[in-house]
């Protein structure tokens, strides 16, 4: 096994990232712009490096959550358009302009404020408008007439995009997505009838892309998870997914120590585990301080020398114990895989999410800054 240079690290495959992006582009076709979502540091894959790689692969738009995330990409030299999706506060307005970010507007009063900014700076400013079509989070809920009246008061703005977000895209057992889509279409048609036809209409994140809900694609899609190689399981009568993607991130840790414990020995905090036979215990350089879920105490699995081995006892802040009895060749200094694949066995973010009572997004986003990042081809 190669020598470890880090205590715990993630390896991010650029070629898989690009392959996932291309698979999405191929699925949606050339009429639909693919805007990779790189919020939350690209689901901890590293927003700058992910955006650089995808920009080279042809991406012309990226979506982030906050102005701060957008500014970081600009400062790293990203030149593609950057959409700020999760709103901004008055103190962030200047930075939106200065760093050439494209805001999503979520309230009609903000539209008026943005118009005043455009007038003050003598520039035509682009924005996307978000409708709350039934998710009950951010977005405009007013009727189309009110939106039209507000847009008419904004001659200095370029209304470039109309968007919404689905609350239950993975739930094929509820009509919520259809209802949201119908609401979106009704408002879009009323706006179009008086001449407001934004260049982009976008509604779909990973699930409606992957499951081929074409009526939601508009002419722009916003994949996050799929870019990183994940598609959430859906429930209810769903068609087979059309998209094939592969996880981009592999998470590894190093074996610090290996020791033999006799039967009947406690392991770790709270003696949550007692050995039932002589046990070869491996101590790993990872814990919940790195984002390895504490909930994996006595439940987790890692891959050691190509075999799945169980976590024993409590995951602590910096260390985790595993049972290496059946992986006798593993020595201190060797690497094990916490998340990823070795040969035919794999542990992915879906599995960790299930075992720790959360969702795969949360598993990826929890990987802490203490975990080094290595980009590989
Ligand atoms: C996070 C997010 C996305 C991407 O979602 P995935 O399920 O990861 O593809 C798209 N649109 C909005 C508004 C989001 O907040």
mmCIF file of C-alpha atoms and ligand atoms in Angstrom:
data_model
loop_
_atom_site.group_PDB
_atom_site.id
_atom_site.type_symbol
_atom_site.label_atom_id
_atom_site.label_comp_id
_atom_site.label_asym_id
_atom_site.label_seq_id
_atom_site.Cartn_x
_atom_site.Cartn_y
_atom_site.Cartn_z
ATOM 1 C CA UNK A 1 0.000 0.000 0.000
ATOM 2 C CA UNK A 2 1.330 3.503 -0.754
ATOM 3 C CA UNK A 3 2.746 5.508 2.106
ATOM 4 C CA UNK A 4 0.272 7.963 3.624
ATOM 5 C CA UNK A 5 1.105 11.639 3.552
ATOM 6 C CA UNK A 6 -1.929 12.795 5.488
ATOM 7 C CA UNK A 7 -3.767 11.586 8.538
ATOM 8 C CA UNK A 8 -7.069 11.662 6.709
ATOM 9 C CA UNK A 9 -7.755 12.959 3.238
ATOM 10 C CA UNK A 10 -10.172 12.899 0.336
ATOM 11 C CA UNK A 11 -9.187 12.119 -3.212
ATOM 12 C CA UNK A 12 -11.253 13.871 -5.833
ATOM 13 C CA UNK A 13 -11.232 12.525 -9.352
ATOM 14 C CA UNK A 14 -11.229 15.244 -11.974
ATOM 15 C CA UNK A 15 -11.975 12.799 -14.775
ATOM 16 C CA UNK A 16 -15.075 11.469 -12.973
ATOM 17 C CA UNK A 17 -16.233 14.998 -12.300
ATOM 18 C CA UNK A 18 -15.964 15.841 -15.985
ATOM 19 C CA UNK A 19 -17.563 12.536 -16.994
ATOM 20 C CA UNK A 20 -20.554 13.231 -14.713
ATOM 21 C CA UNK A 21 -20.909 16.761 -16.102
ATOM 22 C CA UNK A 22 -20.767 15.438 -19.683
ATOM 23 C CA UNK A 23 -23.286 12.692 -18.910
ATOM 24 C CA UNK A 24 -25.730 15.369 -17.723
ATOM 25 C CA UNK A 25 -25.058 17.546 -20.788
ATOM 26 C CA UNK A 26 -25.631 14.555 -23.086
ATOM 27 C CA UNK A 27 -28.864 13.639 -21.323
ATOM 28 C CA UNK A 28 -30.444 17.108 -21.424
ATOM 29 C CA UNK A 29 -29.178 17.937 -24.916
ATOM 30 C CA UNK A 30 -27.649 21.060 -26.433
ATOM 31 C CA UNK A 31 -30.734 23.259 -25.955
ATOM 32 C CA UNK A 32 -30.433 23.041 -22.174
ATOM 33 C CA UNK A 33 -27.663 24.848 -20.286
ATOM 34 C CA UNK A 34 -26.164 22.824 -17.451
ATOM 35 C CA UNK A 35 -25.330 25.001 -14.442
ATOM 36 C CA UNK A 36 -23.328 22.929 -11.927
ATOM 37 C CA UNK A 37 -24.179 23.757 -8.310
ATOM 38 C CA UNK A 38 -20.937 24.353 -6.373
ATOM 39 C CA UNK A 39 -22.423 25.697 -3.132
ATOM 40 C CA UNK A 40 -21.085 24.575 0.257
ATOM 41 C CA UNK A 41 -17.588 24.314 -1.200
ATOM 42 C CA UNK A 42 -18.920 22.058 -3.958
ATOM 43 C CA UNK A 43 -20.442 19.657 -1.419
ATOM 44 C CA UNK A 44 -16.926 19.652 0.110
ATOM 45 C CA UNK A 45 -15.239 18.652 -3.144
ATOM 46 C CA UNK A 46 -13.599 22.102 -3.257
ATOM 47 C CA UNK A 47 -15.522 24.793 -5.147
ATOM 48 C CA UNK A 48 -12.508 26.445 -6.752
ATOM 49 C CA UNK A 49 -10.927 23.322 -8.166
ATOM 50 C CA UNK A 50 -14.303 21.824 -9.166
ATOM 51 C CA UNK A 51 -15.294 25.048 -10.946
ATOM 52 C CA UNK A 52 -11.914 25.339 -12.690
ATOM 53 C CA UNK A 53 -12.162 21.766 -13.907
ATOM 54 C CA UNK A 54 -15.748 22.135 -15.118
ATOM 55 C CA UNK A 55 -15.090 25.533 -16.683
ATOM 56 C CA UNK A 56 -12.373 23.892 -18.750
ATOM 57 C CA UNK A 57 -14.851 21.166 -19.652
ATOM 58 C CA UNK A 58 -17.203 23.847 -21.001
ATOM 59 C CA UNK A 59 -19.417 24.977 -18.114
ATOM 60 C CA UNK A 60 -20.581 28.576 -18.620
ATOM 61 C CA UNK A 61 -22.629 28.990 -15.436
ATOM 62 C CA UNK A 62 -22.144 27.991 -11.813
ATOM 63 C CA UNK A 63 -24.599 28.271 -8.941
ATOM 64 C CA UNK A 64 -23.552 29.092 -5.382
ATOM 65 C CA UNK A 65 -25.551 29.843 -2.241
ATOM 66 C CA UNK A 66 -24.008 33.043 -1.000
ATOM 67 C CA UNK A 67 -22.237 36.155 -2.212
ATOM 68 C CA UNK A 68 -19.181 35.090 -0.238
ATOM 69 C CA UNK A 69 -19.013 31.821 -2.162
ATOM 70 C CA UNK A 70 -19.327 33.703 -5.447
ATOM 71 C CA UNK A 71 -16.600 36.168 -4.503
ATOM 72 C CA UNK A 72 -14.234 33.296 -3.652
ATOM 73 C CA UNK A 73 -14.719 31.844 -7.131
ATOM 74 C CA UNK A 74 -14.100 35.193 -8.815
ATOM 75 C CA UNK A 75 -10.969 35.757 -6.741
ATOM 76 C CA UNK A 76 -9.740 32.351 -7.890
ATOM 77 C CA UNK A 77 -10.167 33.456 -11.508
ATOM 78 C CA UNK A 78 -13.440 31.784 -12.479
ATOM 79 C CA UNK A 79 -14.889 33.728 -15.405
ATOM 80 C CA UNK A 80 -18.139 31.864 -16.022
ATOM 81 C CA UNK A 81 -21.417 33.407 -14.901
ATOM 82 C CA UNK A 82 -22.148 32.848 -11.203
ATOM 83 C CA UNK A 83 -25.716 32.712 -9.897
ATOM 84 C CA UNK A 84 -26.209 33.420 -6.185
ATOM 85 C CA UNK A 85 -29.180 31.259 -5.212
ATOM 86 C CA UNK A 86 -29.792 31.601 -1.489
ATOM 87 C CA UNK A 87 -30.439 35.344 -1.343
ATOM 88 C CA UNK A 88 -28.257 38.172 -0.087
ATOM 89 C CA UNK A 89 -28.430 40.834 2.558
ATOM 90 C CA UNK A 90 -28.242 44.592 1.986
ATOM 91 C CA UNK A 91 -24.592 44.692 3.112
ATOM 92 C CA UNK A 92 -23.692 42.246 0.316
ATOM 93 C CA UNK A 93 -25.203 44.230 -2.564
ATOM 94 C CA UNK A 94 -22.029 46.104 -3.470
ATOM 95 C CA UNK A 95 -20.060 42.849 -3.699
ATOM 96 C CA UNK A 96 -22.630 41.378 -6.091
ATOM 97 C CA UNK A 97 -21.838 44.249 -8.451
ATOM 98 C CA UNK A 98 -18.133 44.440 -7.820
ATOM 99 C CA UNK A 99 -17.588 40.736 -8.487
ATOM 100 C CA UNK A 100 -20.048 40.477 -11.349
ATOM 101 C CA UNK A 101 -22.319 37.946 -9.665
ATOM 102 C CA UNK A 102 -25.873 37.345 -10.825
ATOM 103 C CA UNK A 103 -28.408 37.522 -8.012
ATOM 104 C CA UNK A 104 -31.609 35.614 -7.603
ATOM 105 C CA UNK A 105 -34.285 38.026 -6.413
ATOM 106 C CA UNK A 106 -36.798 36.582 -3.952
ATOM 107 C CA UNK A 107 -38.976 39.555 -2.950
ATOM 108 C CA UNK A 108 -40.645 42.255 -5.019
ATOM 109 C CA UNK A 109 -39.210 44.942 -2.689
ATOM 110 C CA UNK A 110 -35.723 43.654 -3.513
ATOM 111 C CA UNK A 111 -36.483 44.106 -7.187
ATOM 112 C CA UNK A 112 -37.075 47.797 -6.532
ATOM 113 C CA UNK A 113 -33.850 47.998 -4.502
ATOM 114 C CA UNK A 114 -31.943 46.339 -7.320
ATOM 115 C CA UNK A 115 -33.432 48.799 -9.824
ATOM 116 C CA UNK A 116 -32.160 51.684 -7.651
ATOM 117 C CA UNK A 117 -28.682 50.084 -7.640
ATOM 118 C CA UNK A 118 -28.739 49.843 -11.435
ATOM 119 C CA UNK A 119 -29.774 53.496 -11.730
ATOM 120 C CA UNK A 120 -27.151 54.649 -9.242
ATOM 121 C CA UNK A 121 -24.344 52.853 -11.087
ATOM 122 C CA UNK A 122 -25.730 53.527 -14.563
ATOM 123 C CA UNK A 123 -25.487 49.850 -15.460
ATOM 124 C CA UNK A 124 -27.959 47.325 -16.738
ATOM 125 C CA UNK A 125 -28.021 44.617 -14.096
ATOM 126 C CA UNK A 126 -29.154 41.075 -14.754
ATOM 127 C CA UNK A 127 -31.100 39.012 -12.257
ATOM 128 C CA UNK A 128 -33.058 35.783 -11.992
ATOM 129 C CA UNK A 129 -36.415 35.748 -10.262
ATOM 130 C CA UNK A 130 -37.402 32.902 -7.980
ATOM 131 C CA UNK A 131 -41.007 31.844 -7.610
ATOM 132 C CA UNK A 132 -42.191 29.985 -4.541
ATOM 133 C CA UNK A 133 -44.494 27.615 -6.392
ATOM 134 C CA UNK A 134 -45.334 25.662 -3.261
ATOM 135 C CA UNK A 135 -42.101 24.691 -1.561
ATOM 136 C CA UNK A 136 -42.692 27.203 1.199
ATOM 137 C CA UNK A 137 -39.161 28.498 1.446
ATOM 138 C CA UNK A 138 -37.591 31.378 -0.499
ATOM 139 C CA UNK A 139 -39.357 32.945 -3.462
ATOM 140 C CA UNK A 140 -42.197 35.144 -4.603
ATOM 141 C CA UNK A 141 -45.718 33.988 -3.841
ATOM 142 C CA UNK A 142 -47.588 37.036 -5.154
ATOM 143 C CA UNK A 143 -49.842 36.617 -8.205
ATOM 144 C CA UNK A 144 -48.471 37.235 -11.697
ATOM 145 C CA UNK A 145 -50.188 40.660 -11.878
ATOM 146 C CA UNK A 146 -48.139 41.923 -8.926
ATOM 147 C CA UNK A 147 -44.922 40.551 -10.434
ATOM 148 C CA UNK A 148 -45.701 42.194 -13.764
ATOM 149 C CA UNK A 149 -46.403 45.535 -12.106
ATOM 150 C CA UNK A 150 -43.101 45.337 -10.221
ATOM 151 C CA UNK A 151 -41.133 44.351 -13.346
ATOM 152 C CA UNK A 152 -42.603 47.290 -15.232
ATOM 153 C CA UNK A 153 -41.054 49.611 -12.658
ATOM 154 C CA UNK A 154 -37.545 48.219 -13.413
ATOM 155 C CA UNK A 155 -36.425 49.585 -16.782
ATOM 156 C CA UNK A 156 -32.724 49.333 -15.875
ATOM 157 C CA UNK A 157 -32.798 45.636 -15.096
ATOM 158 C CA UNK A 158 -32.339 42.648 -17.365
ATOM 159 C CA UNK A 159 -34.832 39.965 -16.321
ATOM 160 C CA UNK A 160 -32.680 37.051 -17.420
ATOM 161 C CA UNK A 161 -34.067 34.016 -15.636
ATOM 162 C CA UNK A 162 -37.212 32.653 -14.022
ATOM 163 C CA UNK A 163 -36.750 29.785 -11.602
ATOM 164 C CA UNK A 164 -38.329 27.691 -8.916
ATOM 165 C CA UNK A 165 -37.262 24.775 -6.747
ATOM 166 C CA UNK A 166 -39.118 21.534 -6.013
ATOM 167 C CA UNK A 167 -39.795 20.391 -2.478
ATOM 168 C CA UNK A 168 -40.505 16.716 -3.180
ATOM 169 C CA UNK A 169 -38.879 15.842 -6.483
ATOM 170 C CA UNK A 170 -37.902 12.411 -5.148
ATOM 171 C CA UNK A 171 -41.430 11.599 -3.968
ATOM 172 C CA UNK A 172 -43.287 10.082 -6.874
ATOM 173 C CA UNK A 173 -46.094 9.239 -4.467
ATOM 174 C CA UNK A 174 -47.266 12.845 -4.112
ATOM 175 C CA UNK A 175 -48.554 15.311 -6.732
ATOM 176 C CA UNK A 176 -46.506 18.199 -5.278
ATOM 177 C CA UNK A 177 -44.038 18.410 -8.178
ATOM 178 C CA UNK A 178 -46.860 18.500 -10.764
ATOM 179 C CA UNK A 179 -48.611 21.191 -8.768
ATOM 180 C CA UNK A 180 -45.453 23.262 -8.527
ATOM 181 C CA UNK A 181 -44.795 22.825 -12.239
ATOM 182 C CA UNK A 182 -48.340 23.901 -13.117
ATOM 183 C CA UNK A 183 -48.021 27.001 -10.944
ATOM 184 C CA UNK A 184 -44.666 27.857 -12.545
ATOM 185 C CA UNK A 185 -46.021 27.472 -16.068
ATOM 186 C CA UNK A 186 -49.077 29.570 -15.316
ATOM 187 C CA UNK A 187 -46.993 32.482 -14.013
ATOM 188 C CA UNK A 188 -44.434 32.153 -16.855
ATOM 189 C CA UNK A 189 -47.247 32.288 -19.419
ATOM 190 C CA UNK A 190 -48.829 35.351 -17.846
ATOM 191 C CA UNK A 191 -45.457 37.115 -17.840
ATOM 192 C CA UNK A 192 -44.796 36.097 -21.462
ATOM 193 C CA UNK A 193 -48.211 37.404 -22.498
ATOM 194 C CA UNK A 194 -47.089 40.940 -21.618
ATOM 195 C CA UNK A 195 -43.628 40.546 -23.101
ATOM 196 C CA UNK A 196 -41.555 39.359 -20.126
ATOM 197 C CA UNK A 197 -39.729 36.373 -21.632
ATOM 198 C CA UNK A 198 -36.523 35.700 -19.705
ATOM 199 C CA UNK A 199 -33.702 34.012 -21.564
ATOM 200 C CA UNK A 200 -33.607 31.119 -19.043
ATOM 201 C CA UNK A 201 -36.248 29.080 -17.262
ATOM 202 C CA UNK A 202 -34.918 26.610 -14.703
ATOM 203 C CA UNK A 203 -36.554 24.327 -12.162
ATOM 204 C CA UNK A 204 -34.692 21.027 -12.025
ATOM 205 C CA UNK A 205 -31.987 19.841 -9.627
ATOM 206 C CA UNK A 206 -30.531 16.325 -9.759
ATOM 207 C CA UNK A 207 -33.588 14.129 -9.257
ATOM 208 C CA UNK A 208 -35.852 15.533 -11.995
ATOM 209 C CA UNK A 209 -32.870 15.539 -14.361
ATOM 210 C CA UNK A 210 -31.830 11.987 -13.569
ATOM 211 C CA UNK A 211 -35.344 10.548 -13.688
ATOM 212 C CA UNK A 212 -36.084 12.218 -17.004
ATOM 213 C CA UNK A 213 -38.820 14.612 -15.919
ATOM 214 C CA UNK A 214 -38.253 16.574 -19.106
ATOM 215 C CA UNK A 215 -41.173 18.932 -18.628
ATOM 216 C CA UNK A 216 -39.218 20.433 -15.702
ATOM 217 C CA UNK A 217 -35.963 21.005 -17.544
ATOM 218 C CA UNK A 218 -36.848 24.330 -19.165
ATOM 219 C CA UNK A 219 -33.677 25.454 -20.919
ATOM 220 C CA UNK A 220 -31.372 25.329 -17.895
ATOM 221 C CA UNK A 221 -30.828 22.742 -15.162
ATOM 222 C CA UNK A 222 -29.103 22.975 -11.774
ATOM 223 C CA UNK A 223 -27.451 19.665 -10.877
ATOM 224 C CA UNK A 224 -25.542 19.463 -7.625
ATOM 225 C CA UNK A 225 -25.474 15.903 -6.329
ATOM 226 C CA UNK A 226 -25.274 14.332 -9.784
ATOM 227 C CA UNK A 227 -22.141 16.330 -10.560
ATOM 228 C CA UNK A 228 -20.522 14.630 -7.571
ATOM 229 C CA UNK A 229 -21.801 11.221 -8.621
ATOM 230 C CA UNK A 230 -24.888 10.727 -6.489
ATOM 231 C CA UNK A 231 -28.584 10.434 -7.251
ATOM 232 C CA UNK A 232 -30.882 10.121 -4.262
ATOM 233 C CA UNK A 233 -33.165 7.125 -4.101
ATOM 234 C CA UNK A 234 -36.767 8.050 -4.875
ATOM 235 C CA UNK A 235 -40.016 6.662 -3.547
ATOM 236 C CA UNK A 236 -43.293 5.854 -5.217
ATOM 237 C CA UNK A 237 -43.893 4.831 -8.826
ATOM 238 C CA UNK A 238 -40.834 6.370 -10.497
ATOM 239 C CA UNK A 239 -39.443 5.481 -13.899
ATOM 240 C CA UNK A 240 -35.906 4.053 -14.109
ATOM 241 C CA UNK A 241 -33.237 6.763 -13.895
ATOM 242 C CA UNK A 242 -31.750 7.781 -17.235
ATOM 243 C CA UNK A 243 -28.539 9.225 -15.847
ATOM 244 C CA UNK A 244 -25.457 7.256 -14.896
ATOM 245 C CA UNK A 245 -22.885 8.994 -12.712
ATOM 246 C CA UNK A 246 -20.050 7.802 -10.462
ATOM 247 C CA UNK A 247 -18.955 9.131 -7.075
ATOM 248 C CA UNK A 248 -16.108 11.598 -7.443
ATOM 249 C CA UNK A 249 -14.819 11.568 -3.877
ATOM 250 C CA UNK A 250 -12.938 8.873 -1.965
ATOM 251 C CA UNK A 251 -12.243 9.414 1.745
ATOM 252 C CA UNK A 252 -9.304 7.721 3.395
ATOM 253 C CA UNK A 253 -7.699 7.511 6.813
ATOM 254 C CA UNK A 254 -4.489 6.043 8.102
ATOM 255 C CA UNK A 255 -4.023 3.198 10.573
ATOM 256 C CA UNK A 256 -2.132 4.686 13.526
ATOM 257 C CA UNK A 257 -1.812 1.583 15.631
ATOM 258 C CA UNK A 258 -2.781 -2.072 15.624
ATOM 259 C CA UNK A 259 -3.087 -4.103 18.815
ATOM 260 C CA UNK A 260 -4.381 -7.421 20.045
ATOM 261 C CA UNK A 261 -7.153 -7.371 22.649
ATOM 262 C CA UNK A 262 -8.279 -10.474 24.509
ATOM 263 C CA UNK A 263 -11.941 -11.496 24.604
ATOM 264 C CA UNK A 264 -13.980 -9.484 27.105
ATOM 265 C CA UNK A 265 -12.159 -6.140 26.667
ATOM 266 C CA UNK A 266 -13.961 -2.802 26.433
ATOM 267 C CA UNK A 267 -13.228 -0.549 23.446
ATOM 268 C CA UNK A 268 -13.337 3.257 23.524
ATOM 269 C CA UNK A 269 -15.468 5.884 25.300
ATOM 270 C CA UNK A 270 -18.297 4.580 27.378
ATOM 271 C CA UNK A 271 -17.181 0.984 26.718
ATOM 272 C CA UNK A 272 -19.793 0.887 23.987
ATOM 273 C CA UNK A 273 -18.189 -2.276 22.636
ATOM 274 C CA UNK A 274 -16.769 -5.361 24.367
ATOM 275 C CA UNK A 275 -14.723 -7.867 22.424
ATOM 276 C CA UNK A 276 -16.249 -11.351 22.286
ATOM 277 C CA UNK A 277 -13.073 -13.047 20.971
ATOM 278 C CA UNK A 278 -9.396 -12.137 20.670
ATOM 279 C CA UNK A 279 -9.559 -9.073 18.442
ATOM 280 C CA UNK A 280 -7.023 -7.310 16.279
ATOM 281 C CA UNK A 281 -7.938 -3.680 16.826
ATOM 282 C CA UNK A 282 -6.966 -0.937 14.374
ATOM 283 C CA UNK A 283 -6.978 2.701 15.435
ATOM 284 C CA UNK A 284 -7.749 5.130 12.603
ATOM 285 C CA UNK A 285 -6.806 8.794 12.242
ATOM 286 C CA UNK A 286 -10.365 10.002 11.826
ATOM 287 C CA UNK A 287 -13.262 10.995 14.036
ATOM 288 C CA UNK A 288 -16.298 13.212 14.211
ATOM 289 C CA UNK A 289 -13.957 16.229 14.270
ATOM 290 C CA UNK A 290 -13.261 15.344 10.644
ATOM 291 C CA UNK A 291 -16.944 14.885 9.908
ATOM 292 C CA UNK A 292 -16.996 11.112 10.294
ATOM 293 C CA UNK A 293 -20.444 10.732 11.889
ATOM 294 C CA UNK A 294 -20.536 9.929 15.601
ATOM 295 C CA UNK A 295 -23.675 7.973 14.772
ATOM 296 C CA UNK A 296 -21.421 5.389 13.091
ATOM 297 C CA UNK A 297 -20.320 4.273 16.572
ATOM 298 C CA UNK A 298 -20.626 0.454 16.546
ATOM 299 C CA UNK A 299 -22.318 0.749 13.140
ATOM 300 C CA UNK A 300 -19.831 2.044 10.603
ATOM 301 C CA UNK A 301 -17.923 0.020 8.056
ATOM 302 C CA UNK A 302 -14.644 0.830 6.397
ATOM 303 C CA UNK A 303 -12.659 -0.965 3.715
ATOM 304 C CA UNK A 304 -9.305 -2.383 4.849
ATOM 305 C CA UNK A 305 -7.171 -4.301 2.353
ATOM 306 C CA UNK A 306 -10.175 -4.710 0.079
ATOM 307 C CA UNK A 307 -12.464 -6.108 2.794
ATOM 308 C CA UNK A 308 -15.313 -4.513 4.721
ATOM 309 C CA UNK A 309 -14.514 -4.297 8.433
ATOM 310 C CA UNK A 310 -16.715 -2.926 11.230
ATOM 311 C CA UNK A 311 -16.236 0.128 13.435
ATOM 312 C CA UNK A 312 -15.944 -0.948 17.074
ATOM 313 C CA UNK A 313 -17.218 1.258 19.868
ATOM 314 C CA UNK A 314 -17.641 5.015 19.892
ATOM 315 C CA UNK A 315 -16.373 7.193 17.075
ATOM 316 C CA UNK A 316 -14.380 9.783 19.027
ATOM 317 C CA UNK A 317 -13.347 13.272 17.942
ATOM 318 C CA UNK A 318 -10.032 12.319 16.371
ATOM 319 C CA UNK A 319 -9.893 8.527 16.422
ATOM 320 C CA UNK A 320 -12.014 5.548 15.465
ATOM 321 C CA UNK A 321 -11.413 1.867 16.180
ATOM 322 C CA UNK A 322 -12.056 -0.896 13.656
ATOM 323 C CA UNK A 323 -11.826 -4.662 13.774
ATOM 324 C CA UNK A 324 -8.849 -5.851 11.692
ATOM 325 C CA UNK A 325 -9.040 -9.477 12.807
ATOM 326 C CA UNK A 326 -10.002 -10.506 9.273
ATOM 327 C CA UNK A 327 -7.580 -8.119 7.578
ATOM 328 C CA UNK A 328 -4.327 -9.459 9.085
ATOM 329 C CA UNK A 329 -2.079 -7.856 6.473
ATOM 330 C CA UNK A 330 -3.056 -4.312 7.499
ATOM 331 C CA UNK A 331 -0.227 -2.543 9.378
ATOM 332 C CA UNK A 332 0.237 0.830 11.045
ATOM 333 C CA UNK A 333 0.759 3.451 8.337
ATOM 334 C CA UNK A 334 -1.550 1.755 5.849
ATOM 335 C CA UNK A 335 -4.578 3.556 4.436
ATOM 336 C CA UNK A 336 -8.159 2.406 4.768
ATOM 337 C CA UNK A 337 -11.142 3.656 2.779
ATOM 338 C CA UNK A 338 -13.950 5.267 4.751
ATOM 339 C CA UNK A 339 -15.982 6.234 1.696
ATOM 340 C CA UNK A 340 -15.219 4.875 -1.742
ATOM 341 C CA UNK A 341 -14.385 1.674 -3.528
ATOM 342 C CA UNK A 342 -11.616 -0.898 -3.319
ATOM 343 C CA UNK A 343 -11.950 -3.523 -6.002
ATOM 344 C CA UNK A 344 -15.425 -4.981 -5.755
ATOM 345 C CA UNK A 345 -16.399 -3.579 -2.375
ATOM 346 C CA UNK A 346 -17.634 -0.073 -1.752
ATOM 347 C CA UNK A 347 -19.026 2.154 0.975
ATOM 348 C CA UNK A 348 -20.771 5.180 -0.479
ATOM 349 C CA UNK A 349 -22.410 8.287 0.956
ATOM 350 C CA UNK A 350 -25.868 6.708 0.634
ATOM 351 C CA UNK A 351 -24.769 3.794 2.832
ATOM 352 C CA UNK A 352 -23.156 6.065 5.438
ATOM 353 C CA UNK A 353 -26.244 8.286 5.407
ATOM 354 C CA UNK A 354 -28.539 5.358 6.039
ATOM 355 C CA UNK A 355 -26.330 3.925 8.776
ATOM 356 C CA UNK A 356 -26.094 7.285 10.504
ATOM 357 C CA UNK A 357 -29.696 8.418 10.081
ATOM 358 C CA UNK A 358 -29.140 11.304 7.694
ATOM 359 C CA UNK A 359 -29.001 12.060 3.964
ATOM 360 C CA UNK A 360 -26.055 11.638 1.602
ATOM 361 C CA UNK A 361 -25.816 15.430 1.092
ATOM 362 C CA UNK A 362 -25.239 15.823 4.806
ATOM 363 C CA UNK A 363 -22.516 13.156 4.834
ATOM 364 C CA UNK A 364 -20.553 14.925 2.090
ATOM 365 C CA UNK A 365 -21.097 18.438 3.471
ATOM 366 C CA UNK A 366 -19.942 17.343 6.920
ATOM 367 C CA UNK A 367 -16.424 16.403 5.800
ATOM 368 C CA UNK A 368 -14.486 19.005 7.749
ATOM 369 C CA UNK A 369 -11.700 21.335 6.717
ATOM 370 C CA UNK A 370 -9.271 19.215 8.746
ATOM 371 C CA UNK A 371 -9.479 16.600 5.986
ATOM 372 C CA UNK A 372 -6.840 17.307 3.317
ATOM 373 C CA UNK A 373 -7.925 17.352 -0.281
ATOM 374 C CA UNK A 374 -5.992 15.735 -3.096
ATOM 375 C CA UNK A 375 -7.020 16.035 -6.743
ATOM 376 C CA UNK A 376 -6.314 13.054 -8.938
ATOM 377 C CA UNK A 377 -7.002 12.324 -12.609
HETATM 378 C C1 LIG B 1 -28.812 22.773 -3.852
HETATM 379 C C2 LIG B 1 -29.722 23.226 -4.923
HETATM 380 C C3 LIG B 1 -29.705 22.592 -6.172
HETATM 381 C C4 LIG B 1 -28.922 21.324 -6.439
HETATM 382 O O1 LIG B 1 -29.562 20.242 -5.811
HETATM 383 P P1 LIG B 1 -29.104 18.720 -6.027
HETATM 384 O O2 LIG B 1 -30.217 17.926 -5.470
HETATM 385 O O3 LIG B 1 -27.842 18.563 -5.261
HETATM 386 O O4 LIG B 1 -28.900 18.516 -7.480
HETATM 387 C C5 LIG B 1 -30.477 23.150 -7.179
HETATM 388 N N1 LIG B 1 -31.231 24.241 -6.952
HETATM 389 C C6 LIG B 1 -31.295 24.858 -5.759
HETATM 390 C C7 LIG B 1 -32.152 26.051 -5.580
HETATM 391 C C8 LIG B 1 -30.546 24.365 -4.703
HETATM 392 O O5 LIG B 1 -30.611 24.961 -3.511
#
